[in-house]
CSV table of C-alpha atoms in Angstrom, one decimal:
chain,number,residue,atom,x,y,z
D,250,UNK,CA,-14.4,2.3,21.1
D,251,UNK,CA,-15.8,0.0,18.5
D,252,UNK,CA,-15.8,2.0,15.3
D,253,UNK,CA,-19.2,0.8,14.2
D,254,UNK,CA,-20.7,1.8,17.6
D,255,UNK,CA,-18.9,5.1,17.6
D,256,UNK,CA,-20.4,5.9,14.2
D,257,UNK,CA,-23.9,4.8,15.3
D,258,UNK,CA,-23.8,7.1,18.3
D,259,UNK,CA,-23.3,10.2,16.2
D,260,UNK,CA,-26.1,12.8,16.3
D,261,UNK,CA,-28.1,10.9,18.9
D,262,UNK,CA,-30.1,12.5,21.7
D,263,UNK,CA,-30.5,9.7,24.3
D,264,UNK,CA,-29.2,6.2,25.2
D,265,UNK,CA,-31.3,3.7,27.1
D,266,UNK,CA,-29.5,0.8,28.8
D,267,UNK,CA,-30.8,-2.4,30.2
D,268,UNK,CA,-28.6,-3.7,33.1
D,269,UNK,CA,-28.4,-7.4,33.5
D,270,UNK,CA,-26.6,-9.0,30.5
D,271,UNK,CA,-26.2,-5.6,28.9
D,272,UNK,CA,-24.0,-3.5,31.2
D,273,UNK,CA,-22.4,-6.6,32.8
D,274,UNK,CA,-22.7,-10.4,32.6
D,275,UNK,CA,-25.0,-10.5,35.7
D,276,UNK,CA,-28.0,-12.3,34.2
D,277,UNK,CA,-26.5,-15.8,34.6
D,278,UNK,CA,-25.4,-14.9,38.1
D,279,UNK,CA,-28.9,-13.9,39.1
D,280,UNK,CA,-30.1,-17.3,37.9
D,281,UNK,CA,-27.4,-19.0,39.9
D,282,UNK,CA,-28.8,-17.2,42.9
D,283,UNK,CA,-32.4,-18.2,42.0
D,284,UNK,CA,-31.4,-21.9,41.8
D,285,UNK,CA,-29.5,-21.8,45.1
D,286,UNK,CA,-32.6,-20.4,46.8
D,287,UNK,CA,-35.1,-22.6,44.9
D,288,UNK,CA,-33.1,-25.8,45.6
D,289,UNK,CA,-32.8,-24.9,49.3
D,290,UNK,CA,-36.5,-24.1,49.8
D,291,UNK,CA,-38.3,-26.1,47.2
D,292,UNK,CA,-36.0,-28.8,46.0
D,293,UNK,CA,-35.9,-27.6,42.3
D,294,UNK,CA,-33.5,-26.1,39.9
D,295,UNK,CA,-34.7,-24.0,36.9
D,296,UNK,CA,-33.6,-25.5,33.6
D,297,UNK,CA,-32.1,-23.4,30.8
D,298,UNK,CA,-35.2,-23.6,28.6
D,299,UNK,CA,-37.3,-22.0,31.4
D,300,UNK,CA,-34.6,-19.5,32.2
D,301,UNK,CA,-34.5,-18.2,28.6
D,302,UNK,CA,-38.3,-17.8,28.6
D,303,UNK,CA,-38.1,-15.7,31.8
D,304,UNK,CA,-35.3,-13.4,30.8
D,305,UNK,CA,-36.1,-9.7,31.4
D,306,UNK,CA,-39.2,-10.5,33.5
D,307,UNK,CA,-39.9,-8.5,36.7
D,308,UNK,CA,-39.4,-10.8,39.7
D,309,UNK,CA,-43.1,-10.7,40.9
D,310,UNK,CA,-44.3,-11.9,37.5
D,311,UNK,CA,-41.5,-14.5,37.3
D,312,UNK,CA,-42.4,-16.0,40.7
D,313,UNK,CA,-46.0,-16.5,39.8
D,314,UNK,CA,-45.0,-18.1,36.5
D,315,UNK,CA,-42.5,-20.5,38.1
D,316,UNK,CA,-45.2,-21.6,40.6
D,317,UNK,CA,-47.3,-22.7,37.6
D,318,UNK,CA,-44.4,-24.2,35.7
D,319,UNK,CA,-42.9,-26.2,38.6
D,320,UNK,CA,-46.1,-26.8,40.6
D,321,UNK,CA,-44.7,-25.2,43.8
D,322,UNK,CA,-46.2,-22.6,46.2
D,323,UNK,CA,-43.8,-19.7,46.9
D,324,UNK,CA,-46.5,-17.3,48.0
D,325,UNK,CA,-47.5,-19.3,51.0
D,326,UNK,CA,-50.9,-19.2,52.7
D,327,UNK,CA,-50.8,-15.5,53.5
D,328,UNK,CA,-49.1,-14.5,50.2
D,329,UNK,CA,-46.0,-13.2,52.0
D,330,UNK,CA,-43.7,-15.8,50.6
D,331,UNK,CA,-42.8,-13.7,47.5
D,332,UNK,CA,-41.2,-11.0,49.7
D,333,UNK,CA,-39.4,-13.6,51.8
D,334,UNK,CA,-38.1,-15.3,48.7
D,335,UNK,CA,-37.0,-12.1,47.0
D,336,UNK,CA,-35.1,-10.9,50.1
D,337,UNK,CA,-33.2,-14.2,50.3
D,338,UNK,CA,-32.5,-14.3,46.6
D,339,UNK,CA,-31.3,-10.7,46.5
D,340,UNK,CA,-28.9,-11.4,49.4
D,341,UNK,CA,-27.4,-14.4,47.6
D,342,UNK,CA,-27.2,-12.6,44.2
D,343,UNK,CA,-25.7,-9.5,45.7
D,344,UNK,CA,-22.8,-11.4,47.3
D,345,UNK,CA,-22.2,-13.4,44.0
D,346,UNK,CA,-22.4,-10.3,41.7
D,347,UNK,CA,-20.2,-8.0,43.8
D,348,UNK,CA,-17.6,-10.8,43.9
D,349,UNK,CA,-17.8,-12.0,40.3
D,350,UNK,CA,-19.2,-9.4,37.9
D,351,UNK,CA,-17.5,-6.6,36.0
D,352,UNK,CA,-18.9,-4.2,33.4
D,353,UNK,CA,-18.4,-5.0,29.8
D,354,UNK,CA,-15.6,-2.8,28.2
D,355,UNK,CA,-18.0,-1.3,25.7
D,356,UNK,CA,-20.2,0.4,28.4
D,357,UNK,CA,-17.1,1.9,30.1
D,358,UNK,CA,-15.9,3.2,26.7
D,359,UNK,CA,-19.3,4.7,25.9
D,360,UNK,CA,-19.8,6.3,29.3
D,361,UNK,CA,-16.3,7.7,29.5
D,362,UNK,CA,-16.1,8.9,25.9
D,363,UNK,CA,-17.3,12.4,26.8
D,364,UNK,CA,-20.1,12.5,24.3
D,365,UNK,CA,-21.9,15.8,25.0
D,366,UNK,CA,-25.5,16.5,24.8
D,367,UNK,CA,-26.6,12.9,25.0
D,368,UNK,CA,-28.9,11.9,27.9
D,369,UNK,CA,-28.6,8.4,29.3
D,370,UNK,CA,-31.1,6.2,31.1
D,371,UNK,CA,-31.1,2.9,32.8
D,372,UNK,CA,-34.2,0.7,32.7
D,373,UNK,CA,-34.1,-2.5,34.8
D,374,UNK,CA,-36.4,-5.0,36.5
D,375,UNK,CA,-33.8,-5.5,39.2
D,376,UNK,CA,-34.0,-4.7,42.9
D,377,UNK,CA,-33.3,-1.0,43.5
D,378,UNK,CA,-30.9,-1.4,46.4
D,379,UNK,CA,-28.9,-4.0,44.5
D,380,UNK,CA,-28.7,-1.7,41.4
D,381,UNK,CA,-27.2,1.0,43.7
D,382,UNK,CA,-24.6,-1.3,45.1
D,383,UNK,CA,-23.7,-2.7,41.7
D,384,UNK,CA,-23.3,0.8,40.2
D,385,UNK,CA,-21.3,2.0,43.2
D,386,UNK,CA,-18.9,-1.0,42.9
D,387,UNK,CA,-18.4,-0.2,39.2
D,388,UNK,CA,-18.0,3.5,39.8
D,389,UNK,CA,-21.1,4.3,37.7
D,390,UNK,CA,-23.2,6.3,40.1
D,391,UNK,CA,-22.0,9.5,38.5
D,392,UNK,CA,-23.7,8.4,35.3
D,393,UNK,CA,-26.8,6.7,36.6
D,394,UNK,CA,-28.8,8.2,39.5
D,395,UNK,CA,-32.4,8.3,40.9
D,396,UNK,CA,-33.4,10.7,38.2
D,397,UNK,CA,-32.3,8.6,35.2
D,398,UNK,CA,-32.7,5.1,36.6
D,399,UNK,CA,-36.1,3.5,36.0
D,400,UNK,CA,-37.2,0.5,38.1
D,401,UNK,CA,-39.8,-1.8,36.4
D,402,UNK,CA,-42.6,-3.6,38.1
D,403,UNK,CA,-45.9,-5.2,37.1
D,404,UNK,CA,-47.4,-1.9,36.0
D,405,UNK,CA,-44.4,0.1,35.0
D,406,UNK,CA,-42.8,-2.3,32.5
D,407,UNK,CA,-39.9,-1.6,30.2
D,408,UNK,CA,-42.3,-0.7,27.4
D,409,UNK,CA,-43.9,1.9,29.7
D,410,UNK,CA,-40.5,3.5,30.4
D,411,UNK,CA,-39.5,3.5,26.8
D,412,UNK,CA,-42.6,5.6,26.0
D,413,UNK,CA,-42.2,7.7,29.2
D,414,UNK,CA,-38.5,8.5,28.5
D,415,UNK,CA,-39.2,9.4,24.9
D,416,UNK,CA,-42.4,11.4,25.4
D,417,UNK,CA,-41.7,13.1,28.8
D,418,UNK,CA,-38.0,13.3,29.4
D,419,UNK,CA,-36.2,13.7,26.0
D,420,UNK,CA,-38.9,15.9,24.3
D,421,UNK,CA,-38.8,17.1,20.7
D,422,UNK,CA,-36.7,14.2,19.6
D,423,UNK,CA,-37.1,11.9,16.7
D,424,UNK,CA,-37.3,8.1,17.5
D,425,UNK,CA,-34.1,7.4,15.6
D,426,UNK,CA,-32.3,9.8,17.9
D,427,UNK,CA,-32.7,7.2,20.7
D,428,UNK,CA,-30.4,4.2,21.0
D,429,UNK,CA,-31.6,1.2,23.0
D,430,UNK,CA,-29.0,-1.3,24.4
D,431,UNK,CA,-30.5,-4.7,25.3
D,432,UNK,CA,-29.6,-8.4,25.4
D,433,UNK,CA,-33.1,-9.8,25.0
D,434,UNK,CA,-35.0,-9.9,21.6
D,435,UNK,CA,-38.3,-9.2,23.2
D,436,UNK,CA,-37.2,-5.7,24.2
D,437,UNK,CA,-35.1,-5.1,21.2
D,438,UNK,CA,-38.3,-5.6,19.2
D,439,UNK,CA,-40.1,-3.2,21.4
D,440,UNK,CA,-37.4,-0.6,20.7
D,441,UNK,CA,-37.8,-1.2,17.0
D,442,UNK,CA,-41.5,-0.7,17.2
D,443,UNK,CA,-40.9,2.7,18.5
D,444,UNK,CA,-38.4,3.5,15.8
D,445,UNK,CA,-35.3,3.5,18.2
D,446,UNK,CA,-31.9,2.4,17.0
D,447,UNK,CA,-31.2,-0.9,18.6
D,448,UNK,CA,-27.9,-2.4,19.9
D,449,UNK,CA,-27.9,-6.0,20.9
D,450,UNK,CA,-25.4,-7.2,23.5
D,451,UNK,CA,-24.5,-10.8,22.9
D,452,UNK,CA,-22.9,-12.4,26.0
D,453,UNK,CA,-23.7,-16.0,24.9
D,454,UNK,CA,-26.5,-16.3,27.5
D,455,UNK,CA,-29.7,-17.0,25.7
D,456,UNK,CA,-30.8,-19.2,22.8
D,457,UNK,CA,-31.9,-16.5,20.3
D,458,UNK,CA,-29.8,-14.7,17.7
D,459,UNK,CA,-30.2,-11.1,18.5
D,460,UNK,CA,-32.2,-9.0,16.1
D,461,UNK,CA,-30.8,-5.5,16.3
D,462,UNK,CA,-29.4,-2.8,14.1
D,463,UNK,CA,-26.0,-3.5,15.5
D,464,UNK,CA,-24.7,-6.4,17.7
D,465,UNK,CA,-21.8,-6.3,20.0
D,466,UNK,CA,-20.4,-9.7,21.0
D,467,UNK,CA,-19.1,-9.6,24.5
D,468,UNK,CA,-19.1,-13.3,25.1
D,469,UNK,CA,-16.0,-15.2,26.1
């Protein structure tokens, strides 16, 4: 394991992981799937500038935003278009991710290092069934299960889960005993606000320089 990361993990109580772009280079694959479905159904492709502004956003929020940005109607007259879109997008993304994506070496090293007494959590805005299939494919279901995997939506955001995990699940911990692994500055900053130690995962997808206590470069 990276010596700097190994030292940083000493005397910690909990690790919180994002999934896409943090555990594996899946973020760009999800956007490949979005563009396949958007081009097929609406004749558009999302440019990088918009993609970077949407990173980490729950799908229901993203769909409403993209309707405004590109002047399209995904919802349809009865508002059921979001669900139809999401099902089609998930199906495309699932096939691409299970074929292409592999976990970054650092996450395998951390999870298999045998660090005792540290609780781990996964916080993601991704589809629950897809997360399960991804973790199964990567042999990670023994580390992340229904009890420590938090699925975000419009009301239960990442910020909500950061507070919930710290206040309700870890208990009697100091903020600096929690390490947040993320690839998006917005959420690294949320971790810093709470006093967490932050680790930025730089895969080269995104325009911002990551602002974290420690940065791991996993890009090619």
